[in-house]
Each structure stands twice: as C-alpha cells, then as structure tokens.
Short mmCIF file of C-alpha atoms and ligand atoms in Angstrom, two decimals:
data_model
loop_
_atom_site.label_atom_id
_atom_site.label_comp_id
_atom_site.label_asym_id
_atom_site.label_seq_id
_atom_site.Cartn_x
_atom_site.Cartn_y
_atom_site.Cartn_z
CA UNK A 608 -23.58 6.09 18.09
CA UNK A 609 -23.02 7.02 14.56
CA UNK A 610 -24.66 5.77 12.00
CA UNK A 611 -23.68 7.32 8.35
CA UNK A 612 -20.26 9.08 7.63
CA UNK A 613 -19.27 11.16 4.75
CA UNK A 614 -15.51 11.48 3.75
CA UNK A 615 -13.74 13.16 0.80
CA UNK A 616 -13.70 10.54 -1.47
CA UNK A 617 -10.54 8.67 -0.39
CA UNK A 618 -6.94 7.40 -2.04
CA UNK A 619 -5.33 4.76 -2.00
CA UNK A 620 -1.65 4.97 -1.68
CA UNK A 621 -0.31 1.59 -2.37
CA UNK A 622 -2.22 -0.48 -4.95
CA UNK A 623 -1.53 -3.33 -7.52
CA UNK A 624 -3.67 -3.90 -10.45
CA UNK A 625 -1.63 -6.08 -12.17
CA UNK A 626 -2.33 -6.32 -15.93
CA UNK A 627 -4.18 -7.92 -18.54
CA UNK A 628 -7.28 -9.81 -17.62
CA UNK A 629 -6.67 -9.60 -13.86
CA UNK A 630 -6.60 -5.80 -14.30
CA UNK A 631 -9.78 -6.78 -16.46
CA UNK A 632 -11.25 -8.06 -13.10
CA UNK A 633 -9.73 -5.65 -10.13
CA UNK A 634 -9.93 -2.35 -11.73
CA UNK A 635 -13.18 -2.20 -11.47
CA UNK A 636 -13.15 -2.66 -7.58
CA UNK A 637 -10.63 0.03 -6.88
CA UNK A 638 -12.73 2.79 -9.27
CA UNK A 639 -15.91 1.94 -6.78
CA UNK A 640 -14.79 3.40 -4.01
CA UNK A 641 -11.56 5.21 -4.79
CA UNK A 642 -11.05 8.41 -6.01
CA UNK A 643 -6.67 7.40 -7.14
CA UNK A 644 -4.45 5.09 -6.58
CA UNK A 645 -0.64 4.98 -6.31
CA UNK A 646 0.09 1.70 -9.00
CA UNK A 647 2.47 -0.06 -8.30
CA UNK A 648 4.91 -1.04 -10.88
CA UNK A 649 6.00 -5.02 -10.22
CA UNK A 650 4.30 -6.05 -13.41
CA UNK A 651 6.19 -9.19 -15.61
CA UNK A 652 8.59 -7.29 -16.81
CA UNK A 653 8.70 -4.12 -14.36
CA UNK A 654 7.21 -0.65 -15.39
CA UNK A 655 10.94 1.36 -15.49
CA UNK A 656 10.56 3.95 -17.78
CA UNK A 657 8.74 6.25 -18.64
CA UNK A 658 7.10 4.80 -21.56
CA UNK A 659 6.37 1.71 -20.05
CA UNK A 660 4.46 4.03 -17.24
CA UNK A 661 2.33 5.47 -20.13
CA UNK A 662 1.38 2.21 -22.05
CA UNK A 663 0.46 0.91 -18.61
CA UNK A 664 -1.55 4.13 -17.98
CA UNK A 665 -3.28 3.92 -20.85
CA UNK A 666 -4.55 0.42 -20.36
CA UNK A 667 -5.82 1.04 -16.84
CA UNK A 668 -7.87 3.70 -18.26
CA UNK A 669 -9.48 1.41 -20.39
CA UNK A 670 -10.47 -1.78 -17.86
CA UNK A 671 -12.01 1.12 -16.08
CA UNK A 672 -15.58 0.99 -16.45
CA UNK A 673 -17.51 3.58 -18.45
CA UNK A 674 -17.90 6.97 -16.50
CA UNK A 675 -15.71 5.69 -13.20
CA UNK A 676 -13.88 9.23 -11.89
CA UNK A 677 -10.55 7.27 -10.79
CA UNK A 678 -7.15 8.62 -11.42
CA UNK A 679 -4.02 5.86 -11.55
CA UNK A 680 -1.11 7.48 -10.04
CA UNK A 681 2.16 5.99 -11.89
CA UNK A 682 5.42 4.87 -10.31
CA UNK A 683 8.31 3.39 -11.50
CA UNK A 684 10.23 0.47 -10.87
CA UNK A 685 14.13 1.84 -9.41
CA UNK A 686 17.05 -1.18 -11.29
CA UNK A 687 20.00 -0.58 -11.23
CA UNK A 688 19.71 0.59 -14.77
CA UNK A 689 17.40 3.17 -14.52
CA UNK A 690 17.73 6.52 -16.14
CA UNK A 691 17.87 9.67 -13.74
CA UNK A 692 16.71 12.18 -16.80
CA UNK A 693 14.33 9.60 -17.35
CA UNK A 694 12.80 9.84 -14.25
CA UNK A 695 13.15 13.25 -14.16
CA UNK A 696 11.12 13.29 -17.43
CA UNK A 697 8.43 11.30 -16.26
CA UNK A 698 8.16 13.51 -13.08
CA UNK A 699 8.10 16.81 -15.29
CA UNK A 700 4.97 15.73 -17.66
CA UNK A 701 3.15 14.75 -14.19
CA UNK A 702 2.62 10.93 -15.44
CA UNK A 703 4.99 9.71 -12.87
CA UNK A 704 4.55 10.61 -9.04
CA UNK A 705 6.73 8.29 -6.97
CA UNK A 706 9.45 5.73 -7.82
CA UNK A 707 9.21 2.00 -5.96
CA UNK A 708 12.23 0.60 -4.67
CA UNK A 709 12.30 -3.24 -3.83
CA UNK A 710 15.50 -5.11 -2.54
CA UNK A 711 15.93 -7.46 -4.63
CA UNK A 712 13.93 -10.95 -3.70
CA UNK A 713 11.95 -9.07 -1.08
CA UNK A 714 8.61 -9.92 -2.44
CA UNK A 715 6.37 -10.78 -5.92
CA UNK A 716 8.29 -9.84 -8.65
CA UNK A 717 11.20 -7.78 -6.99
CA UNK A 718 14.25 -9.67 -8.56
CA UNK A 719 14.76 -6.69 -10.66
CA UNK A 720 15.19 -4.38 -7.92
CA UNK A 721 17.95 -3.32 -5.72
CA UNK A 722 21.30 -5.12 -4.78
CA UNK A 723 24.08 -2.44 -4.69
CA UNK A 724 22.71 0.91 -3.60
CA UNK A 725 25.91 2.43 -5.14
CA UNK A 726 24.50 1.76 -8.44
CA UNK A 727 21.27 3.92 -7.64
CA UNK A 728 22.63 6.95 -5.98
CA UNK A 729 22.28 9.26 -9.02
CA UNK A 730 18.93 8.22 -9.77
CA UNK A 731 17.93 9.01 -5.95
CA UNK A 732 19.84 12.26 -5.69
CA UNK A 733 17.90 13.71 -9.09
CA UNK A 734 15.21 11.88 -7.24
CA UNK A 735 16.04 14.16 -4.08
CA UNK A 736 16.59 17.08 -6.17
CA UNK A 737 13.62 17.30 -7.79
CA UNK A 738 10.71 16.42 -4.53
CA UNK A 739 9.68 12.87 -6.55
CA UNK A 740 9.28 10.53 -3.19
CA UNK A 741 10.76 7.23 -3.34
CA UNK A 742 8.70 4.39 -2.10
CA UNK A 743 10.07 1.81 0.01
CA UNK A 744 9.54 -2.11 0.41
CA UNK A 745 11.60 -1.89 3.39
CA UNK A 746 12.42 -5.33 4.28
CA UNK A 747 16.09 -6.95 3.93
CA UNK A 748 16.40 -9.96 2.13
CA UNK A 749 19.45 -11.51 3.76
CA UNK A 750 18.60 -14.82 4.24
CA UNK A 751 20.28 -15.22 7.73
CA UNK A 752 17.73 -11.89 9.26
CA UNK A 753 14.17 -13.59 10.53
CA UNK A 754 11.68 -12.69 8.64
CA UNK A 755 10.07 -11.30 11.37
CA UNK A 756 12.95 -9.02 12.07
CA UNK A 757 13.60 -8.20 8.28
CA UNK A 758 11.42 -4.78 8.33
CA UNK A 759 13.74 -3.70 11.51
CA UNK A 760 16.91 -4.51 9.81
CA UNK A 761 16.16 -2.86 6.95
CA UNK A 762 15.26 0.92 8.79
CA UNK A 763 18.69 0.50 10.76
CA UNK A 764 20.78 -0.88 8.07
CA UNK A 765 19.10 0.37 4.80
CA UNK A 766 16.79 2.82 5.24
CA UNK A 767 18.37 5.29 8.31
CA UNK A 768 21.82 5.28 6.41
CA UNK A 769 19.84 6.14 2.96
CA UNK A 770 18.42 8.85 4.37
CA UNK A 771 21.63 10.12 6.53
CA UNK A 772 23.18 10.00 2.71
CA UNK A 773 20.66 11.73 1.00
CA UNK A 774 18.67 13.68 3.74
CA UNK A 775 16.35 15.81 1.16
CA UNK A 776 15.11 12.50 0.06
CA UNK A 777 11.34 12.52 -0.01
CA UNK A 778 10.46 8.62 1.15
CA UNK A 779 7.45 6.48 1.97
CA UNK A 780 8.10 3.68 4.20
CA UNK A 781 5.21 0.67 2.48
CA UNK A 782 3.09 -1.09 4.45
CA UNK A 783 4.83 -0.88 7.91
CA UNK A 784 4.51 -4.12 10.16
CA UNK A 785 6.36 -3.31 12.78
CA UNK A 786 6.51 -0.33 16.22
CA UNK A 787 9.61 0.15 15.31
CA UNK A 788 8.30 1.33 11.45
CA UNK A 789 5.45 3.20 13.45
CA UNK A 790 8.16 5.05 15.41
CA UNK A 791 10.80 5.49 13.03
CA UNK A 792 7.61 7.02 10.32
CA UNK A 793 6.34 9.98 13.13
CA UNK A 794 9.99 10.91 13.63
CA UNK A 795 11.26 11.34 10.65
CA UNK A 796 8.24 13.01 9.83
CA UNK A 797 8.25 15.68 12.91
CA UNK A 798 12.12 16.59 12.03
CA UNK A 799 11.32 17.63 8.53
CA UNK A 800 8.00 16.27 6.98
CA UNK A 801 10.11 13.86 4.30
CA UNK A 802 9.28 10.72 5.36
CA UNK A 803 5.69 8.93 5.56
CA UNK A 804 4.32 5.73 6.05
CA UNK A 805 1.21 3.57 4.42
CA UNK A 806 -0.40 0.80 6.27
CA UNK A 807 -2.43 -1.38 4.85
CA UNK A 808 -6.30 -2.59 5.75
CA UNK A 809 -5.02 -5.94 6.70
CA UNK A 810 -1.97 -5.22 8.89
CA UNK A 811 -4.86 -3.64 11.07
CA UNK A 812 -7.18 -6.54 11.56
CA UNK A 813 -4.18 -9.25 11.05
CA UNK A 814 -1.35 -10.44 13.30
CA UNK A 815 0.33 -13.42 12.72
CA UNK A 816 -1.68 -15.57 14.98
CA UNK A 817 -4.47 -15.48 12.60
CA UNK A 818 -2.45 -16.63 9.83
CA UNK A 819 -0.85 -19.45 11.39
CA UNK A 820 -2.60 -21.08 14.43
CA UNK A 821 -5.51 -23.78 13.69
CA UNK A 822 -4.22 -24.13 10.19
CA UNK A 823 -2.48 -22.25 7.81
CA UNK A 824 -4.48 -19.55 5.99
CA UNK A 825 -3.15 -18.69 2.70
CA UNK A 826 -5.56 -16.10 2.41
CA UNK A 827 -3.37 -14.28 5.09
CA UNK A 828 -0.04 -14.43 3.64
CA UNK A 829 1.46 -11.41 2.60
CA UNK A 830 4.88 -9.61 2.70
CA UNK A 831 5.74 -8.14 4.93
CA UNK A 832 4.12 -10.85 6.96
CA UNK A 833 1.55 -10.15 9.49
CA UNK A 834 3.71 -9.96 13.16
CA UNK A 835 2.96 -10.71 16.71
CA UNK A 836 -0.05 -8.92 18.33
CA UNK A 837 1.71 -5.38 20.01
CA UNK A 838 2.74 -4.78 16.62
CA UNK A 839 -0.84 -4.42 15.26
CA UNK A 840 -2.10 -2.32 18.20
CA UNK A 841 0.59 -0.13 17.48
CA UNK A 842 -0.25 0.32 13.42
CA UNK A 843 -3.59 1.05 14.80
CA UNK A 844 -2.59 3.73 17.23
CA UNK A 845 -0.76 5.23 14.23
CA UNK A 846 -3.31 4.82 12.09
CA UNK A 847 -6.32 6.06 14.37
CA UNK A 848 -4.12 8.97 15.71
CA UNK A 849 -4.75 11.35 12.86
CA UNK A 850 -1.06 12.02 12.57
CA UNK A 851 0.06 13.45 8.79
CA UNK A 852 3.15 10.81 8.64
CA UNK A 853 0.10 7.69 8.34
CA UNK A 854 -2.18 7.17 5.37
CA UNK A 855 -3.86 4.34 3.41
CA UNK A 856 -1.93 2.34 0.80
CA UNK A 857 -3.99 -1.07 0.75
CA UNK A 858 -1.25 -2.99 -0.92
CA UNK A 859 -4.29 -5.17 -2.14
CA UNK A 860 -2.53 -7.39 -4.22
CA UNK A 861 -4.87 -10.03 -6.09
CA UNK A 862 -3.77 -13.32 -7.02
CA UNK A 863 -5.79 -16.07 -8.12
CA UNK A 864 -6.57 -18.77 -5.71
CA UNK A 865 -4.67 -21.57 -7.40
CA UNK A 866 -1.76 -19.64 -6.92
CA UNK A 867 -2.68 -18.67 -3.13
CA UNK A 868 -3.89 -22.44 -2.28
CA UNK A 869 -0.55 -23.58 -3.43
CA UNK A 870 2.40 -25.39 -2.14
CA UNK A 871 4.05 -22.19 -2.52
CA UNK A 872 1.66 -19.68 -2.16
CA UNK A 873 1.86 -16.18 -3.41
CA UNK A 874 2.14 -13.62 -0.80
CA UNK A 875 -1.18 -10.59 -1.28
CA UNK A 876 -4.47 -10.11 0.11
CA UNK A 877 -6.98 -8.56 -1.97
CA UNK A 878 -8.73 -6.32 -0.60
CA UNK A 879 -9.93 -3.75 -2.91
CA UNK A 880 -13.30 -4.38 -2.55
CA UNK A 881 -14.18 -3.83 0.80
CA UNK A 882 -11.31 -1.93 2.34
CA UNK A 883 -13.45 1.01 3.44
CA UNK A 884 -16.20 -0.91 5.30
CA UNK A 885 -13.41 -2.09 7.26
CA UNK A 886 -11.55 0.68 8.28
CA UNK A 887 -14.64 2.08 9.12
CA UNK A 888 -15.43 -0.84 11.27
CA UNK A 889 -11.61 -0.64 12.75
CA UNK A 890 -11.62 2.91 13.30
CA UNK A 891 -15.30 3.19 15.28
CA UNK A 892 -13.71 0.49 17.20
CA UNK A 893 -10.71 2.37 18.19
CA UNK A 894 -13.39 5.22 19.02
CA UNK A 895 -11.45 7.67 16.01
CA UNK A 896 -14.56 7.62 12.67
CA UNK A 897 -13.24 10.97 12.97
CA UNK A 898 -9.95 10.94 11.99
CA UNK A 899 -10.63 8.26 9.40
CA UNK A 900 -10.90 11.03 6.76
CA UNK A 901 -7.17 12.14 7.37
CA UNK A 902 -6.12 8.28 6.94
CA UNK A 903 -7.50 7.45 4.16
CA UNK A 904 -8.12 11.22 1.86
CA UNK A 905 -5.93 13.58 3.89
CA UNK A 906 -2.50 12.62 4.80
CA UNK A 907 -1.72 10.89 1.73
CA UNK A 908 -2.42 13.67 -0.95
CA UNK A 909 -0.89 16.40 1.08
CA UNK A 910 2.07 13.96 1.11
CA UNK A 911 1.94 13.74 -2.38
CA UNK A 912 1.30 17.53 -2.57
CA UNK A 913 -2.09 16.32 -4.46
CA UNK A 914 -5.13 18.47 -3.73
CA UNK A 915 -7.82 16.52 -1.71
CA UNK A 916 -10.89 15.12 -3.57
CA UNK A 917 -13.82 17.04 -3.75
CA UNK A 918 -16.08 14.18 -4.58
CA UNK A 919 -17.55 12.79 -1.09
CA UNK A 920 -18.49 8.94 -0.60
CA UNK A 921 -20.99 8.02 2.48
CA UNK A 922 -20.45 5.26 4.78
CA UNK A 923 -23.82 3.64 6.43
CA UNK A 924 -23.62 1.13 9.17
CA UNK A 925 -27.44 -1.24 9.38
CA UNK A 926 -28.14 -3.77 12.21
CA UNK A 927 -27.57 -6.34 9.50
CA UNK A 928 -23.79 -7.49 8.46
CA UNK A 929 -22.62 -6.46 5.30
CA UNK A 930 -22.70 -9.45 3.15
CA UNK A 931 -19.31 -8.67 1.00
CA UNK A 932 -18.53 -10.90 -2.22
CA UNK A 933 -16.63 -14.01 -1.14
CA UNK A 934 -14.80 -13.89 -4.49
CA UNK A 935 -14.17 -11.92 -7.66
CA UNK A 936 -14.57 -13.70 -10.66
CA UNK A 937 -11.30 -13.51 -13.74
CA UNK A 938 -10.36 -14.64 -16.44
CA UNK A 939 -7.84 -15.50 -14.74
CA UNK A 940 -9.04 -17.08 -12.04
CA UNK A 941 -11.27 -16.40 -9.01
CA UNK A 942 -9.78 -14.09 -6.53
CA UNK A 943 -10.67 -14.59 -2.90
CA UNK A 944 -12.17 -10.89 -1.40
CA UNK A 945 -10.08 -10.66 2.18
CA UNK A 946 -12.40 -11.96 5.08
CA UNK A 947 -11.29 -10.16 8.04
CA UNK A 948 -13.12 -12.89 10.53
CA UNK A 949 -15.74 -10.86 12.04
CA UNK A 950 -18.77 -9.57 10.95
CA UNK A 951 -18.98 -5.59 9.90
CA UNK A 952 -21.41 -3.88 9.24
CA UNK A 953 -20.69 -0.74 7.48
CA UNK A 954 -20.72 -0.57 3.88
CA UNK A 955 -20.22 2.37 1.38
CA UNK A 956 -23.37 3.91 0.18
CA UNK A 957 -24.02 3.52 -3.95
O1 DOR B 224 1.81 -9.22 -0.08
C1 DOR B 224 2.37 -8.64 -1.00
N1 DOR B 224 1.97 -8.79 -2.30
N2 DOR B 224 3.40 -7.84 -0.73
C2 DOR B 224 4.14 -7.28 -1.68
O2 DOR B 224 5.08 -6.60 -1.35
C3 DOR B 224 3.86 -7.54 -3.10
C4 DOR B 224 2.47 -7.94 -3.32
C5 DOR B 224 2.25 -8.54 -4.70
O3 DOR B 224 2.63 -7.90 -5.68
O4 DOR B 224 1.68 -9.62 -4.78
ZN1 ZN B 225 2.66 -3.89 -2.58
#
C-alpha cells in the first residue's frame, strides 16, 4: 500500500474566487496547493472584456499571500454584446485563455449570459479561428426540462448542434454530472481532440442521495446538481481512467453560510481547501493514485496547450484522519470547507 505520492504540482481548471473580501479569504486556499487556476468570470457585474479581465487579475495577485507561486488563468464572460476583436485581443497579450458561456439563468450570476446563440456566432467563430476554447455551463434552462435531465438536453439540443455549426470550436464541457456528459466528452475528444471535460471533487464523492435523504444538506447543493448514483460511478471511471478528454476543474464556489443555510440557498461547495486529499482518497479507492497526476496536472494544461508544472507537491497518507478546517473564516462570512462524510486520511505535505 502506498503511503506518500508526489505529483507535478496540479491545476485547477474551473475555479471561483469571487472578489473583494471573499477573494480576501479563498485565495489563499487555492495558492496552497495549486499551481493555476482557470477563474471564472460570474463576478457582480461579469468580467467581459478585456479590461475588466486585467483589473480582476491584478487584484487576485494581490489577496495572494506573500511569495505564493500561483498563476490565475483569466476568462471572460460570452453576452450577447461581447466584442470578437476584443476577445481576440485579450487572447493575443496571453491575459485571457478561455471564454465562459452560461445560458442565461443556469446558475449564480448567469443572467447576463446566453439567450439567442445567433447573437454570439461571430464572437465563437473568431473564437474558433483563433484556438481560444470556450467553456461550457452546459445545462438548459427551460423551465419545462427536469433539472435532472437539463445537462442531457443541453449536449443534444445546445451543445452537439454548436459544435456541428462551428466544428473547429475548441470547447470544455464544466463540471459534467451526467454518463451521457462522460460519453459525449471521450468522443468528441477521440474524433479530433476539441472537446474536454472538467469534473469536479464533489461530483465524485456526491450523488444526490446525499444531498437530499435524512434532511436536506445545503452544504451539497450545487449546479449542476449532484444526480442519481450510476452517474457518479461513471464520472469516476472517467476520471480514474487516465483519459486526456478528463481533468480537474473544482468549481469550488464559496459562499457564506447565511447565504447557503437559507430559504433559498446558493448553489457551490467550497472546496478549495482540501480538494487534493480527496481525490487522493477517491482515486486509491478506485485502485488508479497513478493516474491521478494526469487528472489533476496533465490533461488539463495540455488541453490548454500550457506546459506542465515543474514544481512537485507530496501527498502523505498517516493512520490518523486528516483533521481538515470545518470552516474558513471572512469578512464576509464563514465559509463551510466541503465535508465529504467519511474520514480521509491523506493530506498534502507543507
Ligand atoms: O454550484 C455552482 N456554483 N455552480 C455554478 O455553476 C456556479 C457556482 C457559483 O458561482 O456559485
Ligand atoms: Zn463554476
């Protein structure tokens, strides 16, 4: 049995830091252990240009504590407004390095995203053009579609007629939930090595069980929303499998607990803090620690045609459970650290 692992210093490929003193507070957690992050843009209002990409930039850099080696990875937010040249000028000076698109109403912050896909075409053909992948939250918001079916619905009736339109359209599929996102991710990617997939640390311990029965845990909730158990198994098949199309993109999403342990309860879990321990924990379970490296410092770079990290972070697994912070502490608010239910005991070595 293994009891230490050392990994290129991993990325994470979905990430929100939010801004102001919450970025005060979370920053911090992804620098730890990360070596960069793909930030996403739903900030109040959106990051959609270019400048708005390097004010936000520049104040990551400085809620980063002194000496931390982490690199934020911009995106921008896709309206219907947005700018191709623009985007092409944020791709050019290297600031930018993906471009989020969120139907409109699909999640936190997303009613300035996408309602007529007519309106967006130029922006995703200089997009398509020029290599810059376009991210997907790939859920339909139709209110009549389940919301357990809306990541399904949206690869047949979004996504798969997107990319018949505009097949040299580099695209991540966020935080798949579903086999059907597991199987749609590895073949697109074996026909032509455009398409990927993230999943996220929680959609690998979670199914929707564990949010809902004995009480609802708000803790849980996120979007998409954990599904029914042969989903999970088959994110971790994906994930475990070693196969380029998978890599990590946490989505950890903080939000304060009064806003979680609400009547209407914001959808995020926050994981940033101990994300590693637990894929380490999910992978030795799944009998792959050694195709953890491609997950989580692999795949996603040579995705993002990004060199992999030199830098190297050790994993040690003791007899004793890791005792991980129950909360992070903001100005903000406290923010709940994701408690995946069972005890783990790897943690990442100072
Ligand atoms: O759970 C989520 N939280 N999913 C998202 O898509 C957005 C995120 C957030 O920004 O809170
Ligand atoms: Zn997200």
């Amino acid at each position: 049995m293994k009891n230490s692992l050392t990994l290129r210093r991993p990325d994470d490929m979905h990430l929100h830091l939010r801004d102001g003193a919450m970025l005060a507070a979370v920053a911090p957690e992804s620098a730890r252990d990360f070596a960069r992050a793909i930030i996403m843009p739903n900030l109040v209002p959106p990051v959609a240009t270019m400048a708005q990409a390097q004010a936000y930039r520049a104040r990551i850099m400085a809620a980063l504590p002194k000496g931390a080696q982490f690199e934020p990875l911009m995106t921008l937010y896709l309206t219907e407004t947005t700018d191709p040249a623009d985007v092409e000028a944020a791709h050019l000076s290297g600031l930018v390095k993906a471009v989020k698109l969120y139907p409109a109403g699909a999640t936190t912050n997303s009613h300035g995203g996408v309602r007529n896909f007519d309106k967006v075409m130029p922006v995703l053909e200089k997009m398509a053009e020029i290599g810059l992948p376009l991210c997907t939250h790939g859920e339909v918001t139709t209110p009549e579609v389940d919301i357990f079916d809306r990541e399904a619905v949206f690869i047949d009736t979004v996504l798969d007629p997107l990319r018949r339109r505009l097949p040299q359209l580099r695209v991540v599929m966020e935080h798949i939930t579903t086999e059907e996102g597991v199987a749609y991710a590895a073949q697109g990617a074996n026909l032509g090595a455009n398409l990927a997939a993230t999943i996220t640390t929680h959609h690998l311990i979670l199914n929707r069980n564990h949010l809902l029965v004995g009480g609802i845990k708000p803790h849980y909730y996120c979007l998409p929303v954990a599904k029914r158990e042969k989903h999970r198994l088959a994110l971790r098949r994906a994930a475990t499998s070693g196969h380029a199309a998978y890599f990590l993109g946490t989505d950890s999403a903080p939000h304060s607990d009064a806003l979680k342990e609400h009547a209407c309860g914001c959808a995020g879990c926050f994981t940033a803090t101990n994300t590693m321990p637990l894929l380490a924990h999910v992978f030795e379970e799944d009998g792959a620690l050694d195709r953890l490296e491609a997950f989580t410092s692999l795949n996603g770079a040579a995705f993002y045609r990004l060199p992999p990290n030199e830098a190297r972070i050790s994993l040690v697994k003791s007899a004793q459970a890791t005792v991980f912070p129950p909360k992070i502490q903001s100005e903000a608010g406290p923010v709940t650290v994701f408690d995946p239910g069972f005890a783990v005991h790897w943690r990442v070595q100072p």
